[in-house]
mmCIF file of C-alpha atoms in Angstrom:
data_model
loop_
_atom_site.group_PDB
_atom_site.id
_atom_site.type_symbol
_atom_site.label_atom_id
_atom_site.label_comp_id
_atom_site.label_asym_id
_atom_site.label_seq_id
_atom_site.Cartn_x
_atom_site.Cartn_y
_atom_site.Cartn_z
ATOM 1 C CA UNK O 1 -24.522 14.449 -8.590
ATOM 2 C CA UNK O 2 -23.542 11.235 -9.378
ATOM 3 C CA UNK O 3 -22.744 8.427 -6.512
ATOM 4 C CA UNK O 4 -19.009 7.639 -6.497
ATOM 5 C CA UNK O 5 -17.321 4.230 -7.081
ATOM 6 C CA UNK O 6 -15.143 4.091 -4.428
ATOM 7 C CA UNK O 7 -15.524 6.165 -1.134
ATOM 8 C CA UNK O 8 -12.567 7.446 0.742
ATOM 9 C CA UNK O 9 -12.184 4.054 3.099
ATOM 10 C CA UNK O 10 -11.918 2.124 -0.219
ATOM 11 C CA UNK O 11 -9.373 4.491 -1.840
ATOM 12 C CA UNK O 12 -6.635 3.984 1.427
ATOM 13 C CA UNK O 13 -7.482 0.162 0.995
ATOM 14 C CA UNK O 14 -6.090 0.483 -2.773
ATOM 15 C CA UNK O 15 -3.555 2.523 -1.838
ATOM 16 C CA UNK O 16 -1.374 -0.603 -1.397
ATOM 17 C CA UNK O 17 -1.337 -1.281 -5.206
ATOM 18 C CA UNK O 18 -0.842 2.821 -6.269
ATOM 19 C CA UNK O 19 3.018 2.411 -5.780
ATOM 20 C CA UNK O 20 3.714 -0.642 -7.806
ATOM 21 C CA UNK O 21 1.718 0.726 -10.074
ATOM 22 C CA UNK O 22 3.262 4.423 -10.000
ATOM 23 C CA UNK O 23 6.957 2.102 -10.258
ATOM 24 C CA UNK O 24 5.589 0.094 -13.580
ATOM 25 C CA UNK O 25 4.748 2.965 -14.921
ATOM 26 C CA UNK O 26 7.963 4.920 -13.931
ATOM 27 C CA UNK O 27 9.542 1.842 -15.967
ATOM 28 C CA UNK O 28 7.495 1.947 -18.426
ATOM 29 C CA UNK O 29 8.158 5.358 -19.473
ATOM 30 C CA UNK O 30 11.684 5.128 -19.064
ATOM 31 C CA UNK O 31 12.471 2.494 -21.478
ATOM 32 C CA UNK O 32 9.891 3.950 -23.604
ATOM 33 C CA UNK O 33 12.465 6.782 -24.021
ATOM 34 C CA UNK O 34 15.487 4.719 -24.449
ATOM 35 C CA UNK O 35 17.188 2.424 -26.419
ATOM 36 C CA UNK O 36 16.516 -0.947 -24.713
ATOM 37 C CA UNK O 37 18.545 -3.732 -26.019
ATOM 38 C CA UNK O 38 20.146 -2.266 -29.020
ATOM 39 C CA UNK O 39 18.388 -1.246 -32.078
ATOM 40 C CA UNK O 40 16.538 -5.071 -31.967
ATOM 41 C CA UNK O 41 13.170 -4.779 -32.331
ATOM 42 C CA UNK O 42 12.336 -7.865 -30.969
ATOM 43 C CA UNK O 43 13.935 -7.147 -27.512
ATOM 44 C CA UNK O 44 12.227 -3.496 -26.836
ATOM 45 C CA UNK O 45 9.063 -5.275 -27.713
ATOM 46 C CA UNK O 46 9.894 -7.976 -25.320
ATOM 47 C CA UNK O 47 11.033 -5.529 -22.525
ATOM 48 C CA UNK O 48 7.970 -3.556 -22.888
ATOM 49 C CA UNK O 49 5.293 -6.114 -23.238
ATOM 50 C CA UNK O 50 6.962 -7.554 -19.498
ATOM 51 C CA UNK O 51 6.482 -3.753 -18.271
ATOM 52 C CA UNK O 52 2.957 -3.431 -19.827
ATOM 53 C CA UNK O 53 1.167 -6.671 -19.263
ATOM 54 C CA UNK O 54 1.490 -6.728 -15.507
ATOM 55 C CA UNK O 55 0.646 -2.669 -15.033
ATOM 56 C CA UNK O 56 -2.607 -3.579 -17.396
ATOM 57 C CA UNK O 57 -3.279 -6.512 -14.901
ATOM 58 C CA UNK O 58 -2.334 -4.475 -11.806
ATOM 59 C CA UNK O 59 -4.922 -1.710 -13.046
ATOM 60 C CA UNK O 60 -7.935 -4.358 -13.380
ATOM 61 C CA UNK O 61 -7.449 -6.265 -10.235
ATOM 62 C CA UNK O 62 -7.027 -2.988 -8.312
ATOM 63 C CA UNK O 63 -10.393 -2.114 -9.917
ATOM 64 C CA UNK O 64 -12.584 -4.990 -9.545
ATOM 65 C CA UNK O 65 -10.842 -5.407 -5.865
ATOM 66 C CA UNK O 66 -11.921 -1.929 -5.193
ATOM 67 C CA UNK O 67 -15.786 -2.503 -6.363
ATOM 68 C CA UNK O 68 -15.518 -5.756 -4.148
ATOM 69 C CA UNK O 69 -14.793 -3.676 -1.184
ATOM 70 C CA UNK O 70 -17.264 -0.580 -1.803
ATOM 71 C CA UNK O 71 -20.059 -3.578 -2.785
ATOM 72 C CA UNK O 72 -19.424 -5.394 0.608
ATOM 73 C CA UNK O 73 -18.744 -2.041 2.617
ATOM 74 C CA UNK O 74 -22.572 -1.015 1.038
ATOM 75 C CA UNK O 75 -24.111 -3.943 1.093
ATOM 76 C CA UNK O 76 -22.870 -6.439 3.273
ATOM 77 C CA UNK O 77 -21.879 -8.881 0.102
ATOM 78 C CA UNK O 78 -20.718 -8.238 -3.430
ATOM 79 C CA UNK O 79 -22.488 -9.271 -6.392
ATOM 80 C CA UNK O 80 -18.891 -8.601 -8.265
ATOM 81 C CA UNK O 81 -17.152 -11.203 -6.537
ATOM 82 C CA UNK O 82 -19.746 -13.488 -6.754
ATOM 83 C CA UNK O 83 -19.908 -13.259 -10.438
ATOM 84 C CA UNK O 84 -16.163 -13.535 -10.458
ATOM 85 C CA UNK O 85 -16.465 -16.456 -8.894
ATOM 86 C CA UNK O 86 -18.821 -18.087 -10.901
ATOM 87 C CA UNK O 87 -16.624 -17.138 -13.959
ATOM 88 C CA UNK O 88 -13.463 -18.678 -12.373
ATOM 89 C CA UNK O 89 -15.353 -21.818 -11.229
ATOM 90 C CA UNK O 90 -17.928 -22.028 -14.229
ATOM 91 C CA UNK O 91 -20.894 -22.315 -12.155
ATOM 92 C CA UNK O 92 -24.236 -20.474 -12.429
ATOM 93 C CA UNK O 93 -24.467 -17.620 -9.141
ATOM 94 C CA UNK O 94 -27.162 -18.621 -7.110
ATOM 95 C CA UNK O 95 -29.934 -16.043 -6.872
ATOM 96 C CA UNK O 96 -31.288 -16.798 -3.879
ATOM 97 C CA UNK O 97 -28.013 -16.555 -1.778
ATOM 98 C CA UNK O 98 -27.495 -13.080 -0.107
#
């Protein structure tokens, strides 16, 4: 059987980003159904892209935060947020730290 991604502990730390999420999407399917802003094309596109963009954003920093946790719960460090960090910073990760 396959090892799971996140264990239980990690899953009630994420919890705190299921509701906004569960809300964007609420919102998201709602206007998906209706006729936002008149028949303008322009301003449904708008009004979804504002719904979509921060659910798709919510949904990868949830992730990554969650492999961050299970990585450090594991292993005492996390090699994710290390090479986040070298990503956001643009340095090289050190391979001897850790």
């Amino acid at each position: 059987m396959a090892e799971r991604v996140f264990d239980r502990e990690t899953l009630l730390d994420l919890t705190v980003n299921f509701i906004p999420l569960g809300m964007l999407l609420f919102f998201i399917l709602l206007f998906a159904g209706t006729t936002v802003g008149g028949p303008a094309p322009v301003a449904r596109l708008v009004s979804q892209a504002l719904l979509v963009v921060p659910f798709v954003a919510l949904v990868g920093i949830t992730y990554f935060t969650g492999r961050i946790i299970a990585e450090s719960e594991r292993t005492g460090h996390s090699e994710t947020a290390r090479a986040i960090t070298a990503l956001v910073t643009g340095e090289e990760p050190d391979e001897d730290e850790g």
